[in-house]
Tab-separated table of C-alpha atoms and ligand atoms in Angstrom:
chain	number	residue	atom	x	y	z
A	1	UNK	CA	-38.646	178.809	-18.705
A	2	UNK	CA	-39.773	175.027	-20.449
A	3	UNK	CA	-42.458	172.854	-17.902
A	4	UNK	CA	-41.014	172.626	-14.296
A	5	UNK	CA	-42.026	168.317	-13.820
A	6	UNK	CA	-41.893	166.802	-10.197
A	7	UNK	CA	-42.586	163.607	-11.051
A	8	UNK	CA	-42.753	161.848	-7.614
A	9	UNK	CA	-45.177	164.742	-6.330
A	10	UNK	CA	-47.176	164.160	-9.807
A	11	UNK	CA	-47.447	167.595	-10.659
A	12	UNK	CA	-45.944	170.395	-13.608
A	13	UNK	CA	-45.765	174.039	-13.825
A	14	UNK	CA	-46.355	175.455	-17.533
A	15	UNK	CA	-46.800	178.378	-18.854
A	16	UNK	CA	-49.232	179.493	-21.138
A	17	UNK	CA	-47.240	179.241	-24.217
A	18	UNK	CA	-45.556	175.650	-22.766
A	19	UNK	CA	-48.902	175.090	-23.641
A	20	UNK	CA	-49.745	175.937	-27.059
A	21	UNK	CA	-46.519	175.302	-27.841
A	22	UNK	CA	-44.861	171.623	-25.632
A	23	UNK	CA	-44.967	168.463	-27.972
A	24	UNK	CA	-45.819	169.297	-31.646
A	25	UNK	CA	-47.068	172.427	-31.676
A	26	UNK	CA	-49.422	173.213	-35.097
A	27	UNK	CA	-49.118	174.474	-38.063
A	28	UNK	CA	-46.916	173.979	-41.082
A	29	UNK	CA	-42.959	173.988	-40.551
A	30	UNK	CA	-41.174	177.987	-41.187
A	31	UNK	CA	-37.705	177.337	-40.970
A	32	UNK	CA	-36.479	181.404	-40.008
A	33	UNK	CA	-33.789	181.737	-42.377
A	34	UNK	CA	-33.756	186.196	-41.163
A	35	UNK	CA	-31.998	186.031	-37.539
A	36	UNK	CA	-33.271	189.935	-36.566
A	37	UNK	CA	-32.392	188.302	-32.831
A	38	UNK	CA	-31.844	191.752	-30.367
A	39	UNK	CA	-33.291	194.516	-33.177
A	40	UNK	CA	-36.551	193.065	-33.833
A	41	UNK	CA	-37.079	192.182	-29.961
A	42	UNK	CA	-35.555	195.857	-29.580
A	43	UNK	CA	-38.637	197.140	-31.011
A	44	UNK	CA	-40.816	194.712	-30.487
A	45	UNK	CA	-40.251	195.649	-26.469
A	46	UNK	CA	-39.612	199.240	-26.586
A	47	UNK	CA	-43.746	199.519	-29.271
A	48	UNK	CA	-44.827	197.463	-25.915
A	49	UNK	CA	-43.926	199.447	-23.490
A	50	UNK	CA	-45.162	202.355	-25.112
A	51	UNK	CA	-48.372	201.098	-25.195
A	52	UNK	CA	-49.174	200.257	-21.877
A	53	UNK	CA	-47.728	203.989	-20.907
A	54	UNK	CA	-50.029	205.207	-23.034
A	55	UNK	CA	-52.759	203.145	-21.050
A	56	UNK	CA	-51.524	203.929	-17.955
A	57	UNK	CA	-51.727	207.527	-18.402
A	58	UNK	CA	-55.184	207.964	-19.514
A	59	UNK	CA	-56.777	204.850	-17.149
A	60	UNK	CA	-56.379	204.377	-13.964
A	61	UNK	CA	-57.528	201.411	-13.830
A	62	UNK	CA	-55.210	199.791	-16.527
A	63	UNK	CA	-52.231	196.686	-14.176
A	64	UNK	CA	-49.527	195.913	-16.447
A	65	UNK	CA	-48.244	192.697	-16.378
A	66	UNK	CA	-50.497	190.961	-14.712
A	67	UNK	CA	-50.100	187.478	-13.222
A	68	UNK	CA	-52.646	184.775	-13.208
A	69	UNK	CA	-52.919	180.873	-12.559
A	70	UNK	CA	-55.226	178.579	-12.819
A	71	UNK	CA	-54.549	174.812	-10.609
A	72	UNK	CA	-55.982	171.906	-12.477
A	73	UNK	CA	-56.279	167.959	-11.677
A	74	UNK	CA	-55.696	166.273	-15.145
A	75	UNK	CA	-55.896	162.310	-13.561
A	76	UNK	CA	-52.941	161.806	-11.632
A	77	UNK	CA	-50.922	164.465	-11.635
A	78	UNK	CA	-51.876	168.277	-10.399
A	79	UNK	CA	-51.218	171.274	-13.249
A	80	UNK	CA	-50.204	174.772	-12.906
A	81	UNK	CA	-50.678	176.884	-15.639
A	82	UNK	CA	-49.423	180.119	-15.173
A	83	UNK	CA	-49.234	183.385	-17.128
A	84	UNK	CA	-48.824	187.448	-17.744
A	85	UNK	CA	-51.111	189.344	-19.283
A	86	UNK	CA	-49.799	192.276	-21.249
A	87	UNK	CA	-52.484	194.568	-19.412
A	88	UNK	CA	-55.462	194.461	-16.785
A	89	UNK	CA	-58.332	196.773	-16.715
A	90	UNK	CA	-62.019	196.918	-15.824
A	91	UNK	CA	-64.024	198.249	-19.092
A	92	UNK	CA	-68.427	199.396	-18.365
A	93	UNK	CA	-68.379	196.582	-15.447
A	94	UNK	CA	-66.232	193.449	-17.551
A	95	UNK	CA	-62.673	192.557	-17.344
A	96	UNK	CA	-60.608	193.653	-20.142
A	97	UNK	CA	-57.481	192.087	-20.672
A	98	UNK	CA	-54.597	192.925	-23.390
A	99	UNK	CA	-52.538	191.423	-25.000
A	100	UNK	CA	-49.846	193.638	-26.991
A	101	UNK	CA	-47.693	192.364	-30.256
A	102	UNK	CA	-45.404	194.099	-32.235
A	103	UNK	CA	-45.521	193.529	-36.372
A	104	UNK	CA	-43.908	194.901	-39.985
A	105	UNK	CA	-47.175	195.207	-41.567
A	106	UNK	CA	-47.724	198.448	-42.427
A	107	UNK	CA	-51.312	200.425	-41.524
A	108	UNK	CA	-53.201	199.456	-44.285
A	109	UNK	CA	-51.689	195.008	-44.128
A	110	UNK	CA	-52.237	195.087	-40.260
A	111	UNK	CA	-56.385	196.986	-40.745
A	112	UNK	CA	-56.746	194.384	-43.045
A	113	UNK	CA	-55.941	191.566	-40.400
A	114	UNK	CA	-58.759	189.878	-38.957
A	115	UNK	CA	-58.925	187.286	-35.277
A	116	UNK	CA	-57.860	184.130	-37.675
A	117	UNK	CA	-54.668	185.437	-38.903
A	118	UNK	CA	-53.266	185.317	-35.996
A	119	UNK	CA	-54.647	182.387	-34.287
A	120	UNK	CA	-51.576	181.869	-31.491
A	121	UNK	CA	-51.556	185.365	-29.983
A	122	UNK	CA	-55.738	184.146	-30.413
A	123	UNK	CA	-54.951	181.223	-28.339
A	124	UNK	CA	-52.787	183.044	-26.344
A	125	UNK	CA	-55.595	185.746	-25.278
A	126	UNK	CA	-58.005	182.875	-25.127
A	127	UNK	CA	-56.270	180.936	-22.234
A	128	UNK	CA	-56.092	184.625	-20.522
A	129	UNK	CA	-59.924	184.507	-20.403
A	130	UNK	CA	-60.474	181.695	-19.629
A	131	UNK	CA	-57.830	181.576	-16.142
A	132	UNK	CA	-59.931	184.198	-15.283
A	133	UNK	CA	-63.334	183.130	-16.423
A	134	UNK	CA	-62.098	179.789	-13.646
A	135	UNK	CA	-61.455	181.985	-10.838
A	136	UNK	CA	-65.390	183.509	-10.820
A	137	UNK	CA	-64.648	186.529	-13.430
A	138	UNK	CA	-67.323	187.080	-14.626
A	139	UNK	CA	-67.115	186.696	-18.201
A	140	UNK	CA	-63.736	188.651	-19.202
A	141	UNK	CA	-63.191	190.216	-23.298
A	142	UNK	CA	-59.618	190.054	-24.272
A	143	UNK	CA	-58.284	192.538	-26.584
A	144	UNK	CA	-55.239	191.831	-29.281
A	145	UNK	CA	-53.684	195.210	-29.843
A	146	UNK	CA	-51.189	195.079	-33.200
A	147	UNK	CA	-48.981	197.703	-33.525
A	148	UNK	CA	-46.667	198.129	-36.743
A	149	UNK	CA	-42.895	198.381	-36.505
A	150	UNK	CA	-43.337	200.078	-39.898
A	151	UNK	CA	-45.421	203.450	-39.312
A	152	UNK	CA	-46.659	202.799	-36.016
A	153	UNK	CA	-50.113	202.342	-36.449
A	154	UNK	CA	-52.535	200.314	-34.087
A	155	UNK	CA	-54.762	197.783	-35.035
A	156	UNK	CA	-57.272	196.781	-32.047
A	157	UNK	CA	-59.234	192.921	-31.866
A	158	UNK	CA	-61.436	192.270	-29.577
A	159	UNK	CA	-61.387	188.284	-28.648
A	160	UNK	CA	-64.021	187.058	-26.969
A	161	UNK	CA	-64.614	184.109	-23.936
A	162	UNK	CA	-65.168	180.718	-25.607
A	163	UNK	CA	-65.339	179.061	-22.105
A	164	UNK	CA	-66.226	175.862	-22.909
A	165	UNK	CA	-64.090	175.295	-26.085
A	166	UNK	CA	-60.864	176.736	-24.783
A	167	UNK	CA	-61.753	174.064	-21.932
A	168	UNK	CA	-61.955	171.488	-24.206
A	169	UNK	CA	-58.496	172.352	-25.763
A	170	UNK	CA	-56.419	173.036	-22.123
A	171	UNK	CA	-58.076	169.756	-21.093
A	172	UNK	CA	-56.432	167.263	-24.424
A	173	UNK	CA	-53.026	169.273	-24.440
A	174	UNK	CA	-52.849	168.963	-20.743
A	175	UNK	CA	-53.232	164.922	-21.181
A	176	UNK	CA	-51.529	164.768	-24.094
A	177	UNK	CA	-48.142	166.861	-22.336
A	178	UNK	CA	-48.600	164.556	-18.449
A	179	UNK	CA	-49.221	161.040	-20.781
A	180	UNK	CA	-46.179	162.073	-22.683
A	181	UNK	CA	-44.550	162.568	-19.422
A	182	UNK	CA	-45.358	159.607	-17.900
A	183	UNK	CA	-43.636	157.755	-21.459
A	184	UNK	CA	-40.876	160.017	-20.751
A	185	UNK	CA	-41.261	158.059	-17.424
A	186	UNK	CA	-41.754	154.683	-18.411
A	187	UNK	CA	-38.945	155.172	-20.698
A	188	UNK	CA	-35.886	156.730	-18.002
A	189	UNK	CA	-36.934	153.761	-15.686
A	190	UNK	CA	-36.788	151.325	-18.952
A	191	UNK	CA	-32.852	152.602	-18.880
A	192	UNK	CA	-31.839	152.580	-15.633
A	193	UNK	CA	-32.457	149.205	-14.903
A	194	UNK	CA	-31.409	148.312	-18.356
A	195	UNK	CA	-28.237	146.543	-18.449
A	196	UNK	CA	-25.504	146.911	-21.406
A	197	UNK	CA	-23.969	143.871	-22.928
A	198	UNK	CA	-20.756	143.111	-24.549
A	199	UNK	CA	-22.419	143.443	-28.365
A	200	UNK	CA	-19.639	140.542	-29.325
A	201	UNK	CA	-19.527	136.574	-28.222
A	202	UNK	CA	-16.825	137.865	-26.008
A	203	UNK	CA	-14.464	141.252	-25.273
A	204	UNK	CA	-11.798	141.719	-27.837
A	205	UNK	CA	-8.017	142.408	-26.674
A	206	UNK	CA	-8.303	146.099	-25.043
A	207	UNK	CA	-11.726	146.572	-25.465
A	208	UNK	CA	-12.935	146.062	-21.669
A	209	UNK	CA	-9.800	148.585	-21.139
A	210	UNK	CA	-11.569	151.259	-22.893
A	211	UNK	CA	-15.108	150.972	-21.643
A	212	UNK	CA	-14.265	150.992	-18.208
A	213	UNK	CA	-12.006	153.417	-18.970
A	214	UNK	CA	-14.714	155.464	-20.523
A	215	UNK	CA	-16.928	154.814	-18.330
A	216	UNK	CA	-14.023	155.986	-14.764
A	217	UNK	CA	-13.700	159.344	-17.266
A	218	UNK	CA	-17.410	160.296	-17.241
A	219	UNK	CA	-17.518	158.396	-13.363
A	220	UNK	CA	-15.627	161.482	-12.140
A	221	UNK	CA	-15.474	164.209	-14.803
A	222	UNK	CA	-12.735	163.425	-16.548
A	223	UNK	CA	-12.328	163.816	-21.066
A	224	UNK	CA	-11.107	160.576	-21.762
A	225	UNK	CA	-8.917	160.349	-24.997
A	226	UNK	CA	-9.017	157.117	-26.456
A	227	UNK	CA	-6.536	155.504	-29.319
A	228	UNK	CA	-6.400	152.246	-30.349
A	229	UNK	CA	-5.650	150.248	-33.955
A	230	UNK	CA	-8.238	149.955	-36.554
A	231	UNK	CA	-10.778	147.167	-36.035
A	232	UNK	CA	-10.130	146.799	-32.412
A	233	UNK	CA	-13.854	147.237	-32.266
A	234	UNK	CA	-13.587	150.754	-30.778
A	235	UNK	CA	-16.576	152.035	-31.116
A	236	UNK	CA	-18.448	149.211	-29.704
A	237	UNK	CA	-16.109	149.404	-26.442
A	238	UNK	CA	-16.896	152.966	-26.293
A	239	UNK	CA	-20.279	153.088	-26.858
A	240	UNK	CA	-20.893	150.436	-23.860
A	241	UNK	CA	-18.720	152.300	-21.353
A	242	UNK	CA	-20.855	155.726	-22.902
A	243	UNK	CA	-24.543	153.606	-22.766
A	244	UNK	CA	-24.094	152.483	-18.460
A	245	UNK	CA	-23.390	155.661	-17.657
A	246	UNK	CA	-25.786	157.335	-19.718
A	247	UNK	CA	-28.646	155.276	-18.927
A	248	UNK	CA	-28.254	155.434	-15.396
A	249	UNK	CA	-28.750	158.996	-15.630
A	250	UNK	CA	-31.200	160.069	-17.641
A	251	UNK	CA	-28.279	161.839	-19.634
A	252	UNK	CA	-28.269	161.045	-23.867
A	253	UNK	CA	-25.416	161.140	-26.054
A	254	UNK	CA	-24.013	162.723	-29.020
A	255	UNK	CA	-22.103	160.815	-30.610
A	256	UNK	CA	-20.521	163.281	-33.263
A	257	UNK	CA	-18.316	162.642	-36.661
A	258	UNK	CA	-16.476	164.505	-39.524
A	259	UNK	CA	-18.046	161.305	-42.155
A	260	UNK	CA	-21.451	159.077	-42.905
A	261	UNK	CA	-19.086	156.264	-43.421
A	262	UNK	CA	-18.240	156.527	-39.651
A	263	UNK	CA	-22.516	157.327	-38.875
A	264	UNK	CA	-23.176	154.010	-41.268
A	265	UNK	CA	-20.386	152.129	-38.876
A	266	UNK	CA	-22.049	153.554	-35.065
A	267	UNK	CA	-25.084	152.054	-36.521
A	268	UNK	CA	-24.059	148.442	-37.551
A	269	UNK	CA	-23.001	148.140	-33.441
A	270	UNK	CA	-25.746	149.702	-32.014
A	271	UNK	CA	-27.697	146.499	-34.122
A	272	UNK	CA	-24.631	144.181	-32.989
A	273	UNK	CA	-25.700	145.643	-29.400
A	274	UNK	CA	-29.589	145.329	-30.558
A	275	UNK	CA	-28.773	141.692	-30.680
A	276	UNK	CA	-27.124	141.334	-27.889
A	277	UNK	CA	-30.313	141.562	-25.918
A	278	UNK	CA	-30.408	145.975	-25.414
A	279	UNK	CA	-32.422	148.115	-28.584
A	280	UNK	CA	-31.252	151.401	-28.080
A	281	UNK	CA	-33.321	154.194	-29.684
A	282	UNK	CA	-31.016	155.797	-32.247
A	283	UNK	CA	-31.455	158.850	-34.976
A	284	UNK	CA	-29.071	159.272	-37.715
A	285	UNK	CA	-28.856	162.951	-38.252
A	286	UNK	CA	-28.510	163.990	-42.547
A	287	UNK	CA	-28.005	167.108	-43.347
A	288	UNK	CA	-30.909	169.092	-44.180
A	289	UNK	CA	-30.315	168.489	-48.348
A	290	UNK	CA	-29.277	164.771	-48.088
A	291	UNK	CA	-32.407	164.340	-46.476
A	292	UNK	CA	-34.885	166.938	-47.965
A	293	UNK	CA	-37.551	164.765	-50.398
A	294	UNK	CA	-38.571	168.561	-51.969
A	295	UNK	CA	-37.176	168.890	-55.260
A	296	UNK	CA	-35.326	172.430	-54.122
A	297	UNK	CA	-34.375	172.378	-50.120
A	298	UNK	CA	-37.161	175.833	-49.515
A	299	UNK	CA	-38.487	175.347	-46.067
A	300	UNK	CA	-41.465	177.208	-46.245
A	301	UNK	CA	-44.836	176.049	-46.481
A	302	UNK	CA	-45.998	177.726	-49.530
A	303	UNK	CA	-43.023	175.404	-51.271
A	304	UNK	CA	-42.332	172.252	-49.842
A	305	UNK	CA	-45.719	169.812	-48.978
A	306	UNK	CA	-43.652	168.723	-46.230
A	307	UNK	CA	-43.102	171.645	-44.925
A	308	UNK	CA	-46.764	172.279	-44.719
A	309	UNK	CA	-48.860	171.489	-41.728
A	310	UNK	CA	-46.417	169.963	-40.580
A	311	UNK	CA	-46.761	170.351	-37.476
A	312	UNK	CA	-50.723	168.771	-37.501
A	313	UNK	CA	-49.796	165.954	-39.602
A	314	UNK	CA	-47.245	164.650	-36.696
A	315	UNK	CA	-49.792	165.102	-33.912
A	316	UNK	CA	-52.408	162.914	-36.131
A	317	UNK	CA	-50.346	160.507	-36.289
A	318	UNK	CA	-48.362	160.600	-32.993
A	319	UNK	CA	-45.241	160.311	-35.934
A	320	UNK	CA	-42.195	161.042	-33.212
A	321	UNK	CA	-43.429	158.164	-30.919
A	322	UNK	CA	-44.925	155.986	-32.900
A	323	UNK	CA	-40.645	156.178	-34.238
A	324	UNK	CA	-38.329	156.708	-32.084
A	325	UNK	CA	-40.261	153.324	-29.416
A	326	UNK	CA	-40.780	150.499	-32.386
A	327	UNK	CA	-36.550	151.973	-32.751
A	328	UNK	CA	-37.641	152.777	-36.779
A	329	UNK	CA	-35.623	155.841	-36.966
A	330	UNK	CA	-33.261	155.154	-38.731
A	331	UNK	CA	-31.749	157.404	-41.931
A	332	UNK	CA	-34.692	154.931	-44.441
A	333	UNK	CA	-36.809	154.622	-42.220
A	334	UNK	CA	-37.459	158.724	-41.452
A	335	UNK	CA	-37.109	158.657	-45.337
A	336	UNK	CA	-39.974	156.733	-45.814
A	337	UNK	CA	-42.244	158.213	-43.524
A	338	UNK	CA	-41.495	161.364	-44.704
A	339	UNK	CA	-42.866	160.006	-47.721
A	340	UNK	CA	-45.558	158.981	-45.548
A	341	UNK	CA	-47.038	161.175	-43.622
A	342	UNK	CA	-45.643	163.906	-46.156
A	343	UNK	CA	-43.521	165.500	-43.615
A	344	UNK	CA	-39.816	167.178	-43.755
A	345	UNK	CA	-37.851	164.158	-42.501
A	346	UNK	CA	-35.224	166.469	-41.034
A	347	UNK	CA	-36.937	168.314	-38.985
A	348	UNK	CA	-39.058	165.036	-38.214
A	349	UNK	CA	-35.270	162.878	-37.496
A	350	UNK	CA	-35.130	166.899	-34.701
A	351	UNK	CA	-38.108	165.753	-33.766
A	352	UNK	CA	-37.559	161.775	-32.931
A	353	UNK	CA	-33.320	163.347	-31.849
A	354	UNK	CA	-35.218	164.333	-28.480
A	355	UNK	CA	-37.284	161.824	-27.339
A	356	UNK	CA	-34.134	159.075	-28.370
A	357	UNK	CA	-30.643	157.267	-26.181
A	358	UNK	CA	-28.197	158.173	-29.057
A	359	UNK	CA	-27.927	160.334	-32.144
A	360	UNK	CA	-25.168	160.021	-34.561
A	361	UNK	CA	-24.374	163.309	-36.521
A	362	UNK	CA	-21.844	165.439	-38.568
A	363	UNK	CA	-19.790	167.479	-36.071
A	364	UNK	CA	-21.212	170.788	-37.381
A	365	UNK	CA	-24.247	170.062	-35.104
A	366	UNK	CA	-22.327	169.965	-31.449
A	367	UNK	CA	-20.173	172.316	-32.447
A	368	UNK	CA	-20.488	174.691	-35.048
A	369	UNK	CA	-20.923	178.420	-33.213
A	370	UNK	CA	-23.586	178.981	-36.636
A	371	UNK	CA	-25.549	175.926	-36.623
A	372	UNK	CA	-25.050	173.813	-33.369
A	373	UNK	CA	-28.270	172.232	-32.192
A	374	UNK	CA	-29.578	174.839	-29.680
A	375	UNK	CA	-32.918	172.540	-28.972
A	376	UNK	CA	-29.860	170.953	-27.058
A	377	UNK	CA	-26.852	172.224	-26.547
A	378	UNK	CA	-28.206	176.187	-25.731
A	379	UNK	CA	-28.686	176.204	-22.045
A	380	UNK	CA	-29.809	172.823	-21.711
A	381	UNK	CA	-26.669	171.143	-22.596
A	382	UNK	CA	-25.686	169.260	-19.754
A	383	UNK	CA	-28.690	166.800	-20.162
A	384	UNK	CA	-25.459	165.393	-22.721
A	385	UNK	CA	-22.530	163.172	-23.295
A	386	UNK	CA	-20.974	164.296	-26.317
A	387	UNK	CA	-18.300	161.623	-28.063
A	388	UNK	CA	-16.198	162.713	-30.795
A	389	UNK	CA	-15.388	160.462	-33.074
A	390	UNK	CA	-11.403	160.489	-34.942
A	391	UNK	CA	-11.128	163.419	-32.590
A	392	UNK	CA	-8.218	164.163	-34.462
A	393	UNK	CA	-10.898	165.360	-37.298
A	394	UNK	CA	-12.299	168.357	-34.830
A	395	UNK	CA	-9.392	170.399	-35.144
A	396	UNK	CA	-9.046	171.281	-38.648
A	397	UNK	CA	-13.091	171.905	-38.264
A	398	UNK	CA	-12.563	173.811	-35.221
A	399	UNK	CA	-10.014	176.057	-37.420
A	400	UNK	CA	-12.692	176.646	-39.757
A	401	UNK	CA	-15.335	177.128	-36.878
A	402	UNK	CA	-12.829	179.896	-35.505
A	403	UNK	CA	-11.935	181.336	-39.250
A	404	UNK	CA	-15.035	182.979	-40.992
A	405	UNK	CA	-13.431	184.037	-44.292
A	406	UNK	CA	-15.299	187.503	-45.915
A	407	UNK	CA	-13.946	187.710	-49.321
A	408	UNK	CA	-13.887	191.094	-51.477
A	409	UNK	CA	-14.874	189.482	-54.648
A	410	UNK	CA	-18.730	187.327	-52.981
A	411	UNK	CA	-18.677	190.924	-51.016
A	412	UNK	CA	-17.866	192.606	-54.866
A	413	UNK	CA	-20.257	189.779	-56.300
A	414	UNK	CA	-23.674	190.250	-54.076
A	415	UNK	CA	-23.670	193.944	-53.923
A	416	UNK	CA	-23.590	194.081	-57.719
A	417	UNK	CA	-27.009	191.710	-57.099
A	418	UNK	CA	-27.757	193.637	-55.031
A	419	UNK	CA	-28.023	196.901	-56.106
A	420	UNK	CA	-30.104	196.157	-58.881
A	421	UNK	CA	-33.142	195.569	-56.557
A	422	UNK	CA	-33.880	199.644	-54.792
A	423	UNK	CA	-35.809	197.534	-52.160
A	424	UNK	CA	-32.234	195.551	-51.530
A	425	UNK	CA	-30.257	199.315	-51.306
A	426	UNK	CA	-29.353	198.463	-47.167
A	427	UNK	CA	-28.260	195.587	-48.371
A	428	UNK	CA	-25.930	196.804	-51.516
A	429	UNK	CA	-24.471	198.586	-49.062
A	430	UNK	CA	-23.342	196.884	-46.848
A	431	UNK	CA	-22.360	193.861	-49.077
A	432	UNK	CA	-20.106	197.560	-50.039
A	433	UNK	CA	-18.705	198.705	-46.804
A	434	UNK	CA	-17.631	194.907	-46.801
A	435	UNK	CA	-15.431	194.703	-49.657
A	436	UNK	CA	-14.319	197.646	-49.124
A	437	UNK	CA	-13.067	196.970	-45.988
A	438	UNK	CA	-11.234	193.585	-47.082
A	439	UNK	CA	-9.851	195.751	-49.217
A	440	UNK	CA	-8.556	198.136	-47.678
A	441	UNK	CA	-6.976	196.024	-44.943
A	442	UNK	CA	-5.208	193.509	-47.840
A	443	UNK	CA	-3.818	196.982	-49.658
A	444	UNK	CA	-2.590	198.094	-45.633
A	445	UNK	CA	-1.129	194.334	-44.231
A	446	UNK	CA	2.613	194.399	-44.503
A	447	UNK	CA	3.239	191.610	-47.473
A	448	UNK	CA	3.139	188.360	-45.160
A	449	UNK	CA	1.328	185.546	-48.221
A	450	UNK	CA	0.292	182.509	-48.557
A	451	UNK	CA	-1.194	180.517	-50.873
A	452	UNK	CA	-1.467	183.114	-52.790
A	453	UNK	CA	-3.373	185.661	-50.750
A	454	UNK	CA	-2.475	188.370	-47.828
A	455	UNK	CA	-2.164	187.037	-44.337
A	456	UNK	CA	-4.094	189.920	-42.161
A	457	UNK	CA	-6.247	190.532	-39.335
A	458	UNK	CA	-9.438	191.840	-39.913
A	459	UNK	CA	-9.721	195.352	-37.767
A	460	UNK	CA	-11.989	194.076	-34.803
A	461	UNK	CA	-13.958	196.735	-33.653
A	462	UNK	CA	-14.952	197.412	-37.567
A	463	UNK	CA	-16.458	194.017	-37.600
A	464	UNK	CA	-18.264	194.356	-34.474
A	465	UNK	CA	-19.729	197.219	-36.247
A	466	UNK	CA	-20.624	195.121	-39.058
A	467	UNK	CA	-22.856	192.696	-36.901
A	468	UNK	CA	-24.588	195.006	-35.239
A	469	UNK	CA	-25.752	196.719	-39.238
A	470	UNK	CA	-25.810	192.988	-39.848
A	471	UNK	CA	-28.806	193.305	-37.118
A	472	UNK	CA	-30.501	195.970	-38.575
A	473	UNK	CA	-30.585	194.974	-41.295
A	474	UNK	CA	-31.466	191.465	-40.784
A	475	UNK	CA	-34.997	193.593	-38.676
A	476	UNK	CA	-35.250	195.463	-42.505
A	477	UNK	CA	-35.164	192.029	-44.312
A	478	UNK	CA	-38.297	190.690	-42.311
A	479	UNK	CA	-39.771	193.792	-43.495
A	480	UNK	CA	-39.670	193.741	-46.595
A	481	UNK	CA	-40.475	190.537	-46.770
A	482	UNK	CA	-43.672	190.833	-45.259
A	483	UNK	CA	-44.223	193.306	-47.620
A	484	UNK	CA	-43.140	191.474	-50.255
A	485	UNK	CA	-42.585	187.781	-49.663
A	486	UNK	CA	-41.203	185.826	-52.185
A	487	UNK	CA	-43.232	184.247	-55.566
A	488	UNK	CA	-42.872	181.458	-55.341
A	489	UNK	CA	-40.019	177.941	-55.140
A	490	UNK	CA	-38.044	179.699	-58.377
A	491	UNK	CA	-37.762	183.677	-56.674
A	492	UNK	CA	-33.838	184.084	-56.008
A	493	UNK	CA	-33.478	184.905	-52.126
A	494	UNK	CA	-30.511	187.670	-51.318
A	495	UNK	CA	-30.139	186.710	-48.321
B	1	LIG	S1	-38.227	168.529	-47.416
B	1	LIG	FE1	-36.296	170.117	-48.350
B	1	LIG	S2	-37.965	171.940	-48.299
B	1	LIG	FE2	-38.612	170.964	-47.129
B	1	LIG	S3	-38.828	170.994	-45.148
B	1	LIG	FE3	-37.442	169.335	-45.502
B	1	LIG	S4	-36.148	170.432	-46.628
B	1	LIG	FE4	-37.101	171.739	-46.369
């Protein structure tokens, strides 16, 4: 659950996890390439519950899923910090808090790990201990229970309470979070009071009507389709209407484009608004590939220095806020900032996009079911207005999104490559089965052809079963990567 703010009452409620992760987290940037999703989650949950059941059977004092809460004053904010410990019990007169985590390491690897290898989990546990300590529980101790999903082995590491250090950490993080919120409140106030100027000396013919129609459509919740000749100034007129609505209601605008040249046009229009007195915060998102400063797109701390310590570098310079508040978020600005601070410009644009009035980016970031920005268009999509530039282009894109293609030749090539390594057997089998399904379906098709290809529909049931299999293979992949990390930048990743 995200942090819950009540700005008028100056209160906020956040979980221990929020405290650890909100704003710039710490450490490296790691872009996950394997989505283990359901299979990984289910396996982790099962290991978790199994351990709790065992503990409950052998220890009458053991309580699972114990809620913890502590209230703190930070400046004029009242903060409620809450969490849920996996297990709490009493041993030798002391309170013991358990945190259970599943891992893809086997017994040997797992037992070779120590506290410093699990900073995130330890941080969580230390916070639980600190909350209990604030509630006058005398010297509670922590127990990090690591369960291997490979062989079921367990490794238990003790975590001591360090009330002073944890207290300092809590105070520093809450000071950052409340300061960021105060900055946001000031930004929202500025937005609500902002007057949106006409970005030219005077309206051109038709522009005022477009701006008014856009504003009216937003006010009554209608989609508006604007069609006007090239050169009329549609971008300025639409932006004028959209900004009036968005700024007054704490909403952000995503300007979705099909081509980079459209993005350049929006940037020029934003500059005109700035010259007329309204400097909106804008970020233009280039693709990961175009933004990349590394020799090869390999978003891992061991392969890219711009991913290494990414979050720590952001935090040290307060980089995101410095850039957005100074309006230095053009593509070139982000590249320059990325080069100077040695951080990834693409990730920087993503992080900056949370703090700007206008985000300009490709259709894919809003509409592609595979790559849309979940941080914006997931659960919290209601805070965005999406403008679709050259909307007629979206039709073909949408067809592509809704018509994924599987080529038997690609699947066969993948299988051939994967069979060469015994570790990839499960992947090779899946690739072969996919190729087989495509070939069988094509042979059984009634002969309709388009552009030399057989037109047929793949059986939905079998496709659905492949999705589940893919999920399971993704889990295998995560386990394999844990056992055998990629050696370096040059090593090909079959995923
Ligand atoms: S600089 Fe390139 S390789 Fe590094 S994190 Fe960014 S996109 Fe990935």
